[in-house]
Amino acid sequence: MARLILFNKPYGVLSQFTDGEARATLSDHITLPGVYPAGRLDRDSEGLLLLTDDGRLQARIADPRFKTAKTYLVQVEGVASDEALDQLRRGVRLKDGMTLPAEAERIPAPDLWPRDPPVRFRKSVPDEWISLTIREGRNRQVRRMTAAVGLPTLRLVRWRIGDWTLDRLAPGQWREVRVG
């Protein structure tokens, strides 16, 4: 039976166990032997990262061919117009080509933990939260998609991967679930 670890990756932590530059890594939070990340989450992003000891499960989660849905809660700078959301829903042209259509909607500000360091706040510029679900995993894709529609990302929290969610996990915490 495969092991699957659901981990709430804090802001500033690399999605790897070692780093030659003394930055925070997964080894600062997870000491289980033999588990490896199934995909990545940028250092400046937070939220759900899955780790497993099963190579096939790792590939099924991380490989874009399987189009596993990943849902992000995204605080954007500006107001998400219907037009911007429709662009995200149709797919956005990036330097590396068109993205697949995404699910995109405005959401109320989620009840999340405070980020350390806090997101910069500017009185003169509104911000809003959107939920964005994608089925591919290009480098910094969500940030590039929101920027392409005129909504720079301020905070990015991955909430769901497939059927697994971040529910009730504080930053730096993890829990194991059995699969297979």
mmCIF file of C-alpha atoms in Angstrom:
data_model
loop_
_atom_site.group_PDB
_atom_site.id
_atom_site.type_symbol
_atom_site.label_atom_id
_atom_site.label_comp_id
_atom_site.label_asym_id
_atom_site.label_seq_id
_atom_site.Cartn_x
_atom_site.Cartn_y
_atom_site.Cartn_z
ATOM 1 C CA MET A 1 0.000 0.000 0.000
ATOM 2 C CA ALA A 2 1.354 3.386 -1.014
ATOM 3 C CA ARG A 3 2.067 6.125 1.491
ATOM 4 C CA LEU A 4 0.755 9.577 0.698
ATOM 5 C CA ILE A 5 1.663 12.632 2.746
ATOM 6 C CA LEU A 6 -0.461 15.788 2.588
ATOM 7 C CA PHE A 7 1.752 18.712 3.584
ATOM 8 C CA ASN A 8 0.884 22.393 4.005
ATOM 9 C CA LYS A 9 4.031 23.954 2.561
ATOM 10 C CA PRO A 10 4.712 27.311 4.183
ATOM 11 C CA TYR A 11 5.761 30.375 2.219
ATOM 12 C CA GLY A 12 9.534 30.419 1.689
ATOM 13 C CA VAL A 13 10.053 26.641 1.797
ATOM 14 C CA LEU A 14 11.529 24.865 -1.222
ATOM 15 C CA SER A 15 9.705 21.781 -2.587
ATOM 16 C CA GLN A 16 12.824 19.627 -2.147
ATOM 17 C CA PHE A 17 14.689 18.026 0.742
ATOM 18 C CA THR A 18 18.131 19.578 0.213
ATOM 19 C CA ASP A 19 19.515 22.941 -0.819
ATOM 20 C CA GLY A 20 23.092 24.119 -1.119
ATOM 21 C CA GLU A 21 22.152 27.685 -0.165
ATOM 22 C CA ALA A 22 20.845 27.017 3.375
ATOM 23 C CA ARG A 23 17.247 27.910 2.461
ATOM 24 C CA ALA A 24 14.263 26.243 4.158
ATOM 25 C CA THR A 25 13.392 22.861 2.626
ATOM 26 C CA LEU A 26 10.996 19.967 3.165
ATOM 27 C CA SER A 27 13.539 18.354 5.529
ATOM 28 C CA ASP A 28 12.812 21.156 8.015
ATOM 29 C CA HIS A 29 9.285 19.766 8.342
ATOM 30 C CA ILE A 30 9.199 16.134 7.182
ATOM 31 C CA THR A 31 11.613 13.511 8.481
ATOM 32 C CA LEU A 32 9.956 10.424 6.995
ATOM 33 C CA PRO A 33 12.395 8.374 4.920
ATOM 34 C CA GLY A 34 11.583 7.333 1.370
ATOM 35 C CA VAL A 35 8.917 9.876 0.425
ATOM 36 C CA TYR A 36 9.325 12.313 -2.441
ATOM 37 C CA PRO A 37 7.294 15.280 -3.712
ATOM 38 C CA ALA A 38 4.704 14.538 -6.384
ATOM 39 C CA GLY A 39 5.097 17.824 -8.214
ATOM 40 C CA ARG A 40 6.359 21.191 -7.073
ATOM 41 C CA LEU A 41 5.110 24.342 -5.455
ATOM 42 C CA ASP A 42 7.161 27.504 -5.859
ATOM 43 C CA ARG A 43 9.074 28.871 -2.891
ATOM 44 C CA ASP A 44 6.843 31.955 -2.819
ATOM 45 C CA SER A 45 3.637 29.893 -2.941
ATOM 46 C CA GLU A 46 1.918 28.127 -0.072
ATOM 47 C CA GLY A 47 -0.354 25.203 0.423
ATOM 48 C CA LEU A 48 -0.875 21.584 -0.481
ATOM 49 C CA LEU A 49 2.115 19.549 -1.554
ATOM 50 C CA LEU A 50 1.776 15.783 -1.884
ATOM 51 C CA LEU A 51 4.634 13.407 -1.137
ATOM 52 C CA THR A 52 4.654 9.665 -1.731
ATOM 53 C CA ASP A 53 6.851 6.573 -1.662
ATOM 54 C CA ASP A 54 5.178 5.166 -4.802
ATOM 55 C CA GLY A 55 6.696 6.137 -8.165
ATOM 56 C CA ARG A 56 3.560 5.315 -10.161
ATOM 57 C CA LEU A 57 1.385 7.395 -7.854
ATOM 58 C CA GLN A 58 3.942 10.216 -8.005
ATOM 59 C CA ALA A 59 3.779 10.181 -11.817
ATOM 60 C CA ARG A 60 -0.029 10.010 -11.857
ATOM 61 C CA ILE A 61 -0.234 13.100 -9.634
ATOM 62 C CA ALA A 62 2.558 15.166 -11.201
ATOM 63 C CA ASP A 63 2.613 14.225 -14.891
ATOM 64 C CA PRO A 64 0.638 16.730 -17.002
ATOM 65 C CA ARG A 65 -0.577 13.868 -19.242
ATOM 66 C CA PHE A 66 -2.945 12.790 -16.450
ATOM 67 C CA LYS A 67 -4.413 16.319 -16.123
ATOM 68 C CA THR A 68 -4.956 16.088 -12.361
ATOM 69 C CA ALA A 69 -7.029 19.093 -11.288
ATOM 70 C CA LYS A 70 -5.258 21.524 -8.956
ATOM 71 C CA THR A 71 -7.222 24.306 -7.266
ATOM 72 C CA TYR A 72 -5.559 27.500 -6.085
ATOM 73 C CA LEU A 73 -6.877 30.326 -3.935
ATOM 74 C CA VAL A 74 -5.321 33.420 -5.471
ATOM 75 C CA GLN A 75 -5.232 36.914 -4.055
ATOM 76 C CA VAL A 76 -4.832 39.232 -7.021
ATOM 77 C CA GLU A 77 -4.069 42.906 -7.318
ATOM 78 C CA GLY A 78 -7.019 44.670 -8.908
ATOM 79 C CA VAL A 79 -10.628 43.668 -9.492
ATOM 80 C CA ALA A 80 -11.303 40.453 -11.376
ATOM 81 C CA SER A 81 -13.620 41.540 -14.180
ATOM 82 C CA ASP A 82 -15.976 39.130 -15.912
ATOM 83 C CA GLU A 83 -13.808 39.538 -19.008
ATOM 84 C CA ALA A 84 -10.616 38.550 -17.149
ATOM 85 C CA LEU A 85 -12.338 35.489 -15.645
ATOM 86 C CA ASP A 86 -13.689 34.513 -19.079
ATOM 87 C CA GLN A 87 -10.162 34.751 -20.528
ATOM 88 C CA LEU A 88 -8.904 32.383 -17.831
ATOM 89 C CA ARG A 89 -11.815 30.020 -18.559
ATOM 90 C CA ARG A 90 -10.980 29.965 -22.294
ATOM 91 C CA GLY A 91 -7.219 29.610 -21.837
ATOM 92 C CA VAL A 92 -4.537 32.266 -21.865
ATOM 93 C CA ARG A 93 -1.686 32.759 -24.319
ATOM 94 C CA LEU A 94 1.663 32.621 -22.506
ATOM 95 C CA LYS A 95 5.177 32.747 -23.966
ATOM 96 C CA ASP A 96 5.205 28.928 -24.018
ATOM 97 C CA GLY A 97 1.791 28.639 -25.723
ATOM 98 C CA MET A 98 -1.890 28.544 -24.857
ATOM 99 C CA THR A 99 -2.953 27.178 -21.500
ATOM 100 C CA LEU A 100 -5.793 24.726 -21.197
ATOM 101 C CA PRO A 101 -9.091 26.283 -20.126
ATOM 102 C CA ALA A 102 -9.275 26.823 -16.367
ATOM 103 C CA GLU A 103 -12.142 27.023 -13.918
ATOM 104 C CA ALA A 104 -12.116 30.561 -12.532
ATOM 105 C CA GLU A 105 -14.443 32.392 -10.153
ATOM 106 C CA ARG A 106 -14.438 35.243 -7.663
ATOM 107 C CA ILE A 107 -14.570 34.070 -4.047
ATOM 108 C CA PRO A 108 -14.871 35.797 -0.677
ATOM 109 C CA ALA A 109 -11.554 36.251 1.126
ATOM 110 C CA PRO A 110 -10.807 32.778 2.553
ATOM 111 C CA ASP A 111 -10.154 32.234 6.252
ATOM 112 C CA LEU A 112 -6.438 31.465 5.970
ATOM 113 C CA TRP A 113 -3.502 31.675 8.350
ATOM 114 C CA PRO A 114 -1.506 34.921 8.282
ATOM 115 C CA ARG A 115 1.362 34.804 5.830
ATOM 116 C CA ASP A 116 4.880 35.458 7.058
ATOM 117 C CA PRO A 117 5.970 37.854 5.665
ATOM 118 C CA PRO A 118 2.613 39.549 5.121
ATOM 119 C CA VAL A 119 1.384 40.361 1.629
ATOM 120 C CA ARG A 120 2.146 43.969 0.724
ATOM 121 C CA PHE A 121 -0.886 46.178 1.096
ATOM 122 C CA ARG A 122 -1.549 49.348 -0.894
ATOM 123 C CA LYS A 123 -4.495 51.531 0.088
ATOM 124 C CA SER A 124 -4.902 52.891 -3.428
ATOM 125 C CA VAL A 125 -5.050 49.498 -5.189
ATOM 126 C CA PRO A 126 -7.910 47.061 -4.540
ATOM 127 C CA ASP A 127 -7.350 43.337 -4.305
ATOM 128 C CA GLU A 128 -9.634 40.365 -4.700
ATOM 129 C CA TRP A 129 -9.586 36.596 -4.283
ATOM 130 C CA ILE A 130 -10.295 34.125 -7.050
ATOM 131 C CA SER A 131 -10.385 30.352 -7.176
ATOM 132 C CA LEU A 132 -8.494 28.944 -10.159
ATOM 133 C CA THR A 133 -8.456 25.266 -11.134
ATOM 134 C CA ILE A 134 -5.954 24.116 -13.750
ATOM 135 C CA ARG A 135 -5.131 20.723 -15.225
ATOM 136 C CA GLU A 136 -1.539 21.233 -16.288
ATOM 137 C CA GLY A 137 1.546 22.281 -14.397
ATOM 138 C CA ARG A 138 3.773 24.698 -16.229
ATOM 139 C CA ASN A 139 6.405 26.656 -14.348
ATOM 140 C CA ARG A 140 4.737 29.466 -12.350
ATOM 141 C CA GLN A 141 1.636 28.949 -14.469
ATOM 142 C CA VAL A 142 -1.012 30.460 -12.186
ATOM 143 C CA ARG A 143 1.037 33.604 -11.620
ATOM 144 C CA ARG A 144 1.678 33.956 -15.351
ATOM 145 C CA MET A 145 -2.001 33.380 -16.189
ATOM 146 C CA THR A 146 -3.303 35.994 -13.756
ATOM 147 C CA ALA A 147 -0.668 38.497 -14.913
ATOM 148 C CA ALA A 148 -1.656 37.871 -18.551
ATOM 149 C CA VAL A 149 -5.209 39.025 -17.772
ATOM 150 C CA GLY A 150 -4.014 42.088 -15.835
ATOM 151 C CA LEU A 151 -4.306 40.652 -12.316
ATOM 152 C CA PRO A 152 -0.869 40.214 -10.725
ATOM 153 C CA THR A 153 -0.814 37.551 -8.004
ATOM 154 C CA LEU A 154 -0.202 38.786 -4.466
ATOM 155 C CA ARG A 155 -0.707 35.485 -2.625
ATOM 156 C CA LEU A 156 -1.038 31.959 -3.973
ATOM 157 C CA VAL A 157 -2.308 29.020 -1.915
ATOM 158 C CA ARG A 158 -2.817 25.592 -3.481
ATOM 159 C CA TRP A 159 -5.906 24.193 -1.786
ATOM 160 C CA ARG A 160 -6.659 20.980 -3.667
ATOM 161 C CA ILE A 161 -4.929 18.361 -5.818
ATOM 162 C CA GLY A 162 -7.370 15.818 -7.235
ATOM 163 C CA ASP A 163 -9.426 14.546 -4.285
ATOM 164 C CA TRP A 164 -6.984 15.721 -1.601
ATOM 165 C CA THR A 165 -7.348 19.064 0.170
ATOM 166 C CA LEU A 166 -5.499 21.200 2.660
ATOM 167 C CA ASP A 167 -8.463 21.178 5.034
ATOM 168 C CA ARG A 168 -7.409 21.540 8.716
ATOM 169 C CA LEU A 169 -3.646 21.509 8.078
ATOM 170 C CA ALA A 170 -1.731 24.485 9.462
ATOM 171 C CA PRO A 171 1.419 25.679 7.667
ATOM 172 C CA GLY A 172 4.257 23.210 8.268
ATOM 173 C CA GLN A 173 1.890 20.409 9.312
ATOM 174 C CA TRP A 174 1.376 17.150 7.472
ATOM 175 C CA ARG A 175 -0.763 14.049 7.723
ATOM 176 C CA GLU A 176 -0.509 10.666 6.126
ATOM 177 C CA VAL A 177 -3.328 9.030 4.201
ATOM 178 C CA ARG A 178 -3.369 5.519 2.790
ATOM 179 C CA VAL A 179 -4.030 4.982 -0.896
ATOM 180 C CA GLY A 180 -4.209 2.005 -3.191
#
